């Protein structure tokens, strides 16, 4: 939410059907992280705003984090630190695969996950499936850092529910990346975190030696409840599972990911650095071999909770991060 900026939005007559520039605002962005916890930072102005049939879309110019993308008032990414999230989302899985050529992305409408994927020289085809065409078009128009990715002929975009989009693909993939919104009570993505979807939707669409990676929500010392559940759920489906984390300043928390395969991983610093040099175009800003390996070292409190976790994510028994979803648009 924006507060007190939210009260100023109607007065600014922000357009909802077309994205246009909006006058200068000097206020604060505020998001409710938990029932008793809010996160706030200063906003220079609202750059663009639109509304799709699924959600409100806003691009802010913030003082500390640069451009910030909001969906339904929740921060998705910020210009100054999104590279941390998206490098972590993409590169460990692609580097641990022996020769990734085809990738399917569930969600990822802003284009940053596709951007990082397309840095790998071996990639021949990326399919990105996002349910919201307006979000993709909004980001294509306003996120200049992703323009090359959106124009890359290797990127194929389909607009559908991610489950339907993946099941409708005639081929299998070397890597499947799940870059979906966190599971929220009533949210449209909750079924895409379940054991049944991993078993019946993800696994059959992976090639031999294929790798699956999913974002797994907040992973901080006070916020790992969903993270540990997703980790345990994936462990019930795949033989080899790795959890890893990174701190995202604009989230005011750490994020977690879970990476899985039925074939063992080789986490070797020198080998990872060699693959980065040989396989990735340009320089990574956040990751190298040492940090990829170190990111898998989870602190004792969370590691113990993960090892003792018994909850398995199902549609009947789910865990949620804070926030309200749009179940009617699932």
mmCIF file of C-alpha atoms in Angstrom:
data_model
loop_
_atom_site.group_PDB
_atom_site.id
_atom_site.type_symbol
_atom_site.label_atom_id
_atom_site.label_comp_id
_atom_site.label_asym_id
_atom_site.label_seq_id
_atom_site.Cartn_x
_atom_site.Cartn_y
_atom_site.Cartn_z
ATOM 1 C CA UNK A 1 0.000 0.000 0.000
ATOM 2 C CA UNK A 2 1.026 3.642 -0.226
ATOM 3 C CA UNK A 3 0.591 5.654 2.930
ATOM 4 C CA UNK A 4 -0.059 8.532 3.047
ATOM 5 C CA UNK A 5 0.606 8.378 -0.688
ATOM 6 C CA UNK A 6 -2.399 6.076 -1.051
ATOM 7 C CA UNK A 7 -4.696 8.900 -0.035
ATOM 8 C CA UNK A 8 -3.110 11.082 -2.689
ATOM 9 C CA UNK A 9 -3.579 8.642 -5.549
ATOM 10 C CA UNK A 10 -7.195 9.492 -6.414
ATOM 11 C CA UNK A 11 -6.413 13.199 -6.291
ATOM 12 C CA UNK A 12 -3.672 12.641 -8.865
ATOM 13 C CA UNK A 13 -6.150 11.035 -11.247
ATOM 14 C CA UNK A 14 -3.799 8.162 -11.971
ATOM 15 C CA UNK A 15 -4.895 6.456 -15.187
ATOM 16 C CA UNK A 16 -5.961 2.842 -14.922
ATOM 17 C CA UNK A 17 -6.312 1.708 -18.521
ATOM 18 C CA UNK A 18 -3.262 3.328 -20.082
ATOM 19 C CA UNK A 19 0.209 3.867 -18.640
ATOM 20 C CA UNK A 20 1.250 7.529 -18.606
ATOM 21 C CA UNK A 21 3.538 9.757 -16.581
ATOM 22 C CA UNK A 22 2.093 11.105 -13.329
ATOM 23 C CA UNK A 23 2.961 14.398 -11.599
ATOM 24 C CA UNK A 24 5.622 14.682 -8.904
ATOM 25 C CA UNK A 25 4.760 13.361 -5.431
ATOM 26 C CA UNK A 26 6.920 13.644 -2.317
ATOM 27 C CA UNK A 27 5.610 10.971 -0.001
ATOM 28 C CA UNK A 28 6.384 7.568 1.447
ATOM 29 C CA UNK A 29 5.772 4.037 0.214
ATOM 30 C CA UNK A 30 4.523 1.774 2.980
ATOM 31 C CA UNK A 31 3.979 -1.978 2.858
ATOM 32 C CA UNK A 32 2.505 -4.159 5.569
ATOM 33 C CA UNK A 33 5.026 -6.994 5.948
ATOM 34 C CA UNK A 34 3.272 -8.593 8.916
ATOM 35 C CA UNK A 35 0.302 -7.718 11.088
ATOM 36 C CA UNK A 36 2.641 -5.866 13.433
ATOM 37 C CA UNK A 37 5.366 -4.786 10.988
ATOM 38 C CA UNK A 38 5.526 -2.171 8.218
ATOM 39 C CA UNK A 39 8.295 -1.189 5.814
ATOM 40 C CA UNK A 40 8.522 2.318 4.413
ATOM 41 C CA UNK A 41 10.770 4.388 2.167
ATOM 42 C CA UNK A 42 10.636 7.805 0.515
ATOM 43 C CA UNK A 43 9.129 8.290 -2.930
ATOM 44 C CA UNK A 44 10.031 11.064 -5.348
ATOM 45 C CA UNK A 45 7.069 10.504 -7.654
ATOM 46 C CA UNK A 46 4.814 7.998 -9.328
ATOM 47 C CA UNK A 47 6.253 7.373 -12.773
ATOM 48 C CA UNK A 48 3.506 5.264 -14.294
ATOM 49 C CA UNK A 49 0.365 3.473 -13.193
ATOM 50 C CA UNK A 50 -2.088 1.090 -14.808
ATOM 51 C CA UNK A 51 -4.683 -1.506 -13.909
ATOM 52 C CA UNK A 52 -5.101 -4.907 -15.523
ATOM 53 C CA UNK A 53 -8.004 -7.266 -14.981
ATOM 54 C CA UNK A 54 -5.801 -9.038 -12.432
ATOM 55 C CA UNK A 55 -4.031 -6.321 -10.468
ATOM 56 C CA UNK A 56 -2.919 -2.715 -10.056
ATOM 57 C CA UNK A 57 0.493 -1.937 -11.560
ATOM 58 C CA UNK A 58 2.591 1.007 -10.373
ATOM 59 C CA UNK A 59 6.140 2.135 -11.094
ATOM 60 C CA UNK A 60 7.594 4.449 -8.458
ATOM 61 C CA UNK A 61 10.683 6.626 -8.475
ATOM 62 C CA UNK A 62 12.103 6.124 -4.969
ATOM 63 C CA UNK A 63 14.919 8.008 -3.321
ATOM 64 C CA UNK A 64 16.901 5.001 -2.085
ATOM 65 C CA UNK A 65 16.082 2.147 -4.448
ATOM 66 C CA UNK A 66 15.476 3.859 -7.793
ATOM 67 C CA UNK A 67 12.537 2.636 -9.861
ATOM 68 C CA UNK A 68 10.318 0.235 -7.913
ATOM 69 C CA UNK A 69 7.650 -2.009 -9.398
ATOM 70 C CA UNK A 70 4.506 -2.642 -7.334
ATOM 71 C CA UNK A 71 1.720 -5.115 -8.018
ATOM 72 C CA UNK A 72 -1.386 -4.588 -5.905
ATOM 73 C CA UNK A 73 0.653 -2.367 -3.632
ATOM 74 C CA UNK A 74 3.289 -5.005 -2.904
ATOM 75 C CA UNK A 75 6.900 -4.387 -3.891
ATOM 76 C CA UNK A 76 8.062 -6.802 -6.597
ATOM 77 C CA UNK A 77 11.506 -5.446 -7.393
ATOM 78 C CA UNK A 78 13.602 -2.312 -7.192
ATOM 79 C CA UNK A 79 16.134 -0.988 -9.671
ATOM 80 C CA UNK A 80 19.075 -0.743 -7.248
ATOM 81 C CA UNK A 81 18.997 -4.320 -5.948
ATOM 82 C CA UNK A 82 16.828 -6.490 -8.224
ATOM 83 C CA UNK A 83 20.011 -8.000 -9.650
ATOM 84 C CA UNK A 84 20.542 -9.791 -6.313
ATOM 85 C CA UNK A 85 17.191 -11.541 -6.538
ATOM 86 C CA UNK A 86 17.295 -12.345 -10.243
ATOM 87 C CA UNK A 87 20.919 -13.528 -10.390
ATOM 88 C CA UNK A 88 20.138 -15.793 -7.441
ATOM 89 C CA UNK A 89 16.922 -16.981 -9.062
ATOM 90 C CA UNK A 90 18.562 -18.000 -12.343
ATOM 91 C CA UNK A 91 22.296 -18.629 -12.356
ATOM 92 C CA UNK A 92 22.818 -21.379 -9.760
ATOM 93 C CA UNK A 93 20.420 -23.689 -11.604
ATOM 94 C CA UNK A 94 21.825 -22.937 -15.055
ATOM 95 C CA UNK A 95 25.426 -23.226 -13.897
ATOM 96 C CA UNK A 96 24.807 -26.533 -12.139
ATOM 97 C CA UNK A 97 23.269 -27.979 -15.287
ATOM 98 C CA UNK A 98 25.888 -29.486 -17.622
ATOM 99 C CA UNK A 99 24.563 -27.780 -20.781
ATOM 100 C CA UNK A 100 21.245 -25.926 -20.471
ATOM 101 C CA UNK A 101 19.552 -25.176 -23.781
ATOM 102 C CA UNK A 102 15.848 -24.849 -22.998
ATOM 103 C CA UNK A 103 14.243 -23.049 -20.067
ATOM 104 C CA UNK A 104 10.627 -22.584 -18.991
ATOM 105 C CA UNK A 105 9.813 -19.656 -16.671
ATOM 106 C CA UNK A 106 6.608 -19.702 -14.635
ATOM 107 C CA UNK A 107 5.664 -16.074 -14.033
ATOM 108 C CA UNK A 108 8.518 -13.616 -14.396
ATOM 109 C CA UNK A 109 6.429 -11.014 -16.218
ATOM 110 C CA UNK A 110 8.779 -8.112 -15.555
ATOM 111 C CA UNK A 111 11.387 -9.776 -17.778
ATOM 112 C CA UNK A 112 14.336 -9.797 -15.382
ATOM 113 C CA UNK A 113 14.424 -13.580 -14.995
ATOM 114 C CA UNK A 114 14.425 -13.956 -18.779
ATOM 115 C CA UNK A 115 17.185 -11.334 -19.004
ATOM 116 C CA UNK A 116 19.468 -13.286 -16.699
ATOM 117 C CA UNK A 117 18.647 -16.588 -18.419
ATOM 118 C CA UNK A 118 19.534 -15.197 -21.834
ATOM 119 C CA UNK A 119 23.025 -14.284 -20.617
ATOM 120 C CA UNK A 120 23.925 -17.970 -20.921
ATOM 121 C CA UNK A 121 25.516 -18.692 -24.296
ATOM 122 C CA UNK A 122 24.110 -22.217 -24.516
ATOM 123 C CA UNK A 123 20.470 -21.115 -24.304
ATOM 124 C CA UNK A 124 18.474 -21.812 -27.454
ATOM 125 C CA UNK A 125 14.903 -21.261 -26.239
ATOM 126 C CA UNK A 126 13.225 -19.595 -23.268
ATOM 127 C CA UNK A 127 9.478 -19.876 -22.755
ATOM 128 C CA UNK A 128 8.009 -17.404 -20.265
ATOM 129 C CA UNK A 129 4.403 -17.923 -19.152
ATOM 130 C CA UNK A 130 2.685 -15.108 -17.265
ATOM 131 C CA UNK A 131 -1.027 -14.783 -16.725
ATOM 132 C CA UNK A 132 -1.072 -10.981 -16.988
ATOM 133 C CA UNK A 133 -0.414 -9.564 -20.457
ATOM 134 C CA UNK A 134 -0.720 -6.019 -19.126
ATOM 135 C CA UNK A 135 2.106 -6.506 -16.615
ATOM 136 C CA UNK A 136 4.379 -7.826 -19.353
ATOM 137 C CA UNK A 137 3.505 -4.947 -21.691
ATOM 138 C CA UNK A 138 3.922 -2.434 -18.857
ATOM 139 C CA UNK A 139 7.384 -3.759 -18.015
ATOM 140 C CA UNK A 140 8.343 -4.036 -21.674
ATOM 141 C CA UNK A 141 7.532 -0.331 -22.029
ATOM 142 C CA UNK A 142 8.978 1.037 -18.799
ATOM 143 C CA UNK A 143 11.831 -1.204 -17.584
ATOM 144 C CA UNK A 144 14.647 -0.192 -19.894
ATOM 145 C CA UNK A 145 17.091 -2.706 -18.408
ATOM 146 C CA UNK A 146 14.986 -5.547 -19.816
ATOM 147 C CA UNK A 147 14.439 -4.209 -23.329
ATOM 148 C CA UNK A 148 17.050 -6.463 -24.936
ATOM 149 C CA UNK A 149 15.564 -9.542 -23.299
ATOM 150 C CA UNK A 150 12.045 -8.753 -24.487
ATOM 151 C CA UNK A 151 13.359 -8.278 -28.031
ATOM 152 C CA UNK A 152 15.463 -11.444 -28.061
ATOM 153 C CA UNK A 153 14.137 -13.910 -30.636
ATOM 154 C CA UNK A 154 14.941 -16.808 -28.292
ATOM 155 C CA UNK A 155 12.300 -15.584 -25.832
ATOM 156 C CA UNK A 156 8.775 -16.892 -26.395
ATOM 157 C CA UNK A 157 6.031 -15.370 -24.224
ATOM 158 C CA UNK A 158 2.679 -16.993 -23.602
ATOM 159 C CA UNK A 159 -0.159 -15.542 -21.551
ATOM 160 C CA UNK A 160 -1.943 -18.126 -19.453
ATOM 161 C CA UNK A 161 -2.069 -19.714 -16.041
ATOM 162 C CA UNK A 162 1.458 -21.056 -15.550
ATOM 163 C CA UNK A 163 0.242 -24.601 -14.911
ATOM 164 C CA UNK A 164 -1.804 -24.644 -18.100
ATOM 165 C CA UNK A 165 1.014 -23.032 -20.060
ATOM 166 C CA UNK A 166 3.592 -25.572 -18.929
ATOM 167 C CA UNK A 167 1.346 -28.580 -19.461
ATOM 168 C CA UNK A 168 0.562 -27.342 -22.957
ATOM 169 C CA UNK A 169 4.184 -27.379 -24.084
ATOM 170 C CA UNK A 170 5.001 -30.224 -26.479
ATOM 171 C CA UNK A 171 8.607 -30.518 -25.305
ATOM 172 C CA UNK A 172 10.501 -30.992 -22.058
ATOM 173 C CA UNK A 173 12.979 -28.482 -20.637
ATOM 174 C CA UNK A 174 16.479 -28.572 -19.206
ATOM 175 C CA UNK A 175 15.630 -26.057 -16.477
ATOM 176 C CA UNK A 176 12.275 -24.917 -15.109
ATOM 177 C CA UNK A 177 12.249 -21.689 -13.094
ATOM 178 C CA UNK A 178 9.282 -20.800 -10.899
ATOM 179 C CA UNK A 179 9.333 -17.033 -10.401
ATOM 180 C CA UNK A 180 5.824 -16.655 -9.027
ATOM 181 C CA UNK A 181 4.267 -14.430 -6.404
ATOM 182 C CA UNK A 182 4.505 -15.683 -2.834
ATOM 183 C CA UNK A 183 1.659 -17.916 -1.667
ATOM 184 C CA UNK A 184 -0.985 -15.663 -0.094
ATOM 185 C CA UNK A 185 -4.273 -16.495 1.511
ATOM 186 C CA UNK A 186 -6.701 -16.513 -1.416
ATOM 187 C CA UNK A 187 -3.846 -15.997 -3.861
ATOM 188 C CA UNK A 188 -3.840 -17.129 -7.499
ATOM 189 C CA UNK A 189 -0.494 -18.975 -7.351
ATOM 190 C CA UNK A 190 -0.990 -21.189 -4.319
ATOM 191 C CA UNK A 191 -1.653 -24.368 -6.319
ATOM 192 C CA UNK A 192 1.730 -23.911 -8.001
ATOM 193 C CA UNK A 193 3.561 -24.563 -4.709
ATOM 194 C CA UNK A 194 1.896 -27.895 -3.972
ATOM 195 C CA UNK A 195 3.397 -31.362 -3.880
ATOM 196 C CA UNK A 196 0.920 -32.514 -6.525
ATOM 197 C CA UNK A 197 1.968 -29.782 -8.957
ATOM 198 C CA UNK A 198 5.652 -30.547 -8.470
ATOM 199 C CA UNK A 199 4.946 -34.246 -9.070
ATOM 200 C CA UNK A 200 2.444 -33.989 -11.917
ATOM 201 C CA UNK A 201 3.248 -30.612 -13.477
ATOM 202 C CA UNK A 202 6.960 -29.899 -13.046
ATOM 203 C CA UNK A 203 8.715 -33.245 -12.958
ATOM 204 C CA UNK A 204 7.223 -34.722 -16.168
ATOM 205 C CA UNK A 205 8.336 -31.597 -18.066
ATOM 206 C CA UNK A 206 12.016 -31.877 -17.109
ATOM 207 C CA UNK A 207 14.552 -33.545 -19.378
ATOM 208 C CA UNK A 208 16.949 -36.136 -17.988
ATOM 209 C CA UNK A 209 19.362 -34.306 -15.676
ATOM 210 C CA UNK A 210 16.836 -31.473 -15.571
ATOM 211 C CA UNK A 211 16.827 -28.927 -12.755
ATOM 212 C CA UNK A 212 13.901 -27.164 -11.097
ATOM 213 C CA UNK A 213 14.256 -23.997 -9.038
ATOM 214 C CA UNK A 214 11.566 -22.026 -7.262
ATOM 215 C CA UNK A 215 11.555 -18.826 -5.305
ATOM 216 C CA UNK A 216 10.409 -19.796 -1.826
ATOM 217 C CA UNK A 217 9.457 -16.586 -0.080
ATOM 218 C CA UNK A 218 11.099 -14.769 2.823
ATOM 219 C CA UNK A 219 13.887 -16.687 4.543
ATOM 220 C CA UNK A 220 14.820 -14.449 7.441
ATOM 221 C CA UNK A 221 15.283 -15.544 11.014
ATOM 222 C CA UNK A 222 11.716 -14.423 11.807
ATOM 223 C CA UNK A 223 10.075 -15.135 8.451
ATOM 224 C CA UNK A 224 11.106 -18.598 7.235
ATOM 225 C CA UNK A 225 7.813 -20.428 7.828
ATOM 226 C CA UNK A 226 6.850 -20.699 4.140
ATOM 227 C CA UNK A 227 10.463 -21.211 3.047
ATOM 228 C CA UNK A 228 10.878 -24.299 5.227
ATOM 229 C CA UNK A 229 7.554 -25.701 4.046
ATOM 230 C CA UNK A 230 8.404 -25.317 0.352
ATOM 231 C CA UNK A 231 11.807 -26.900 0.980
ATOM 232 C CA UNK A 232 10.213 -29.903 2.680
ATOM 233 C CA UNK A 233 7.565 -30.203 -0.034
ATOM 234 C CA UNK A 234 10.164 -30.263 -2.814
ATOM 235 C CA UNK A 235 12.139 -32.887 -0.861
ATOM 236 C CA UNK A 236 9.131 -35.193 -1.119
ATOM 237 C CA UNK A 237 9.338 -35.038 -4.923
ATOM 238 C CA UNK A 238 13.034 -34.824 -5.889
ATOM 239 C CA UNK A 239 16.035 -36.847 -4.714
ATOM 240 C CA UNK A 240 18.494 -33.961 -4.432
ATOM 241 C CA UNK A 241 17.396 -30.617 -2.992
ATOM 242 C CA UNK A 242 19.376 -27.502 -2.096
ATOM 243 C CA UNK A 243 18.062 -24.427 -0.291
ATOM 244 C CA UNK A 244 19.876 -21.103 -0.490
ATOM 245 C CA UNK A 245 19.270 -17.490 0.519
ATOM 246 C CA UNK A 246 20.267 -13.902 -0.175
ATOM 247 C CA UNK A 247 19.469 -10.628 1.560
ATOM 248 C CA UNK A 248 17.439 -8.166 -0.542
ATOM 249 C CA UNK A 249 17.701 -4.641 0.926
ATOM 250 C CA UNK A 250 14.489 -3.325 -0.655
ATOM 251 C CA UNK A 251 12.557 -6.262 0.834
ATOM 252 C CA UNK A 252 13.964 -5.573 4.315
ATOM 253 C CA UNK A 253 14.502 -9.329 4.562
ATOM 254 C CA UNK A 254 16.249 -12.303 3.025
ATOM 255 C CA UNK A 255 14.737 -14.282 0.173
ATOM 256 C CA UNK A 256 14.985 -18.029 -0.239
ATOM 257 C CA UNK A 257 15.118 -20.408 -3.187
ATOM 258 C CA UNK A 258 14.862 -24.164 -3.480
ATOM 259 C CA UNK A 259 16.738 -25.989 -6.233
ATOM 260 C CA UNK A 260 16.061 -29.648 -7.071
ATOM 261 C CA UNK A 261 16.887 -32.530 -9.390
ATOM 262 C CA UNK A 262 16.923 -36.301 -9.460
ATOM 263 C CA UNK A 263 20.625 -36.149 -10.262
ATOM 264 C CA UNK A 264 23.297 -35.043 -7.778
ATOM 265 C CA UNK A 265 24.734 -31.534 -7.816
ATOM 266 C CA UNK A 266 28.406 -30.659 -7.820
ATOM 267 C CA UNK A 267 28.907 -27.549 -5.715
ATOM 268 C CA UNK A 268 32.532 -26.701 -6.456
ATOM 269 C CA UNK A 269 33.791 -23.115 -6.332
ATOM 270 C CA UNK A 270 36.443 -23.460 -9.029
ATOM 271 C CA UNK A 271 34.120 -25.329 -11.367
ATOM 272 C CA UNK A 272 31.379 -22.738 -10.929
ATOM 273 C CA UNK A 273 33.806 -19.874 -11.582
ATOM 274 C CA UNK A 274 35.044 -21.642 -14.702
ATOM 275 C CA UNK A 275 31.492 -22.077 -15.964
ATOM 276 C CA UNK A 276 30.717 -18.414 -15.290
ATOM 277 C CA UNK A 277 33.740 -17.341 -17.322
ATOM 278 C CA UNK A 278 33.009 -19.689 -20.202
ATOM 279 C CA UNK A 279 29.208 -19.694 -20.334
ATOM 280 C CA UNK A 280 27.903 -16.304 -19.181
ATOM 281 C CA UNK A 281 27.954 -13.166 -21.308
ATOM 282 C CA UNK A 282 29.174 -10.136 -19.385
ATOM 283 C CA UNK A 283 29.859 -9.807 -15.694
ATOM 284 C CA UNK A 284 27.616 -11.012 -12.905
ATOM 285 C CA UNK A 285 27.233 -8.262 -10.325
ATOM 286 C CA UNK A 286 26.416 -10.403 -7.292
ATOM 287 C CA UNK A 287 27.335 -14.049 -7.741
ATOM 288 C CA UNK A 288 30.568 -15.936 -8.140
ATOM 289 C CA UNK A 289 31.420 -19.526 -7.337
ATOM 290 C CA UNK A 290 32.283 -18.814 -3.721
ATOM 291 C CA UNK A 291 29.100 -16.933 -3.026
ATOM 292 C CA UNK A 292 26.890 -19.519 -4.717
ATOM 293 C CA UNK A 293 28.371 -22.179 -2.447
ATOM 294 C CA UNK A 294 28.224 -19.972 0.651
ATOM 295 C CA UNK A 295 24.580 -19.047 -0.001
ATOM 296 C CA UNK A 296 23.649 -22.692 0.634
ATOM 297 C CA UNK A 297 24.960 -22.459 4.205
ATOM 298 C CA UNK A 298 21.855 -21.739 6.285
ATOM 299 C CA UNK A 299 22.148 -20.458 9.851
ATOM 300 C CA UNK A 300 21.600 -22.941 12.658
ATOM 301 C CA UNK A 301 18.133 -21.716 13.676
ATOM 302 C CA UNK A 302 16.612 -21.977 10.213
ATOM 303 C CA UNK A 303 18.574 -25.088 9.255
ATOM 304 C CA UNK A 304 17.297 -26.906 12.333
ATOM 305 C CA UNK A 305 13.726 -25.840 11.565
ATOM 306 C CA UNK A 306 14.094 -27.030 7.966
ATOM 307 C CA UNK A 307 15.473 -30.391 8.998
ATOM 308 C CA UNK A 308 12.580 -30.831 11.444
ATOM 309 C CA UNK A 309 9.905 -29.510 9.100
ATOM 310 C CA UNK A 310 6.950 -31.855 8.594
ATOM 311 C CA UNK A 311 4.528 -29.640 6.712
ATOM 312 C CA UNK A 312 3.898 -30.494 3.051
ATOM 313 C CA UNK A 313 2.247 -27.845 0.884
ATOM 314 C CA UNK A 314 -1.136 -28.945 -0.480
ATOM 315 C CA UNK A 315 -4.172 -27.014 -1.668
ATOM 316 C CA UNK A 316 -5.991 -28.136 1.472
ATOM 317 C CA UNK A 317 -3.103 -27.404 3.842
ATOM 318 C CA UNK A 318 -1.041 -24.410 2.759
ATOM 319 C CA UNK A 319 1.111 -21.787 4.438
ATOM 320 C CA UNK A 320 0.998 -18.146 3.434
ATOM 321 C CA UNK A 321 3.099 -15.027 3.540
ATOM 322 C CA UNK A 322 1.402 -11.788 4.562
ATOM 323 C CA UNK A 323 -0.854 -10.246 1.943
ATOM 324 C CA UNK A 324 -4.120 -10.631 0.123
ATOM 325 C CA UNK A 325 -4.340 -12.407 -3.214
ATOM 326 C CA UNK A 326 -6.887 -12.305 -6.016
ATOM 327 C CA UNK A 327 -8.307 -15.803 -5.993
ATOM 328 C CA UNK A 328 -11.109 -14.866 -8.371
ATOM 329 C CA UNK A 329 -8.524 -14.312 -11.095
ATOM 330 C CA UNK A 330 -6.588 -17.551 -10.594
#
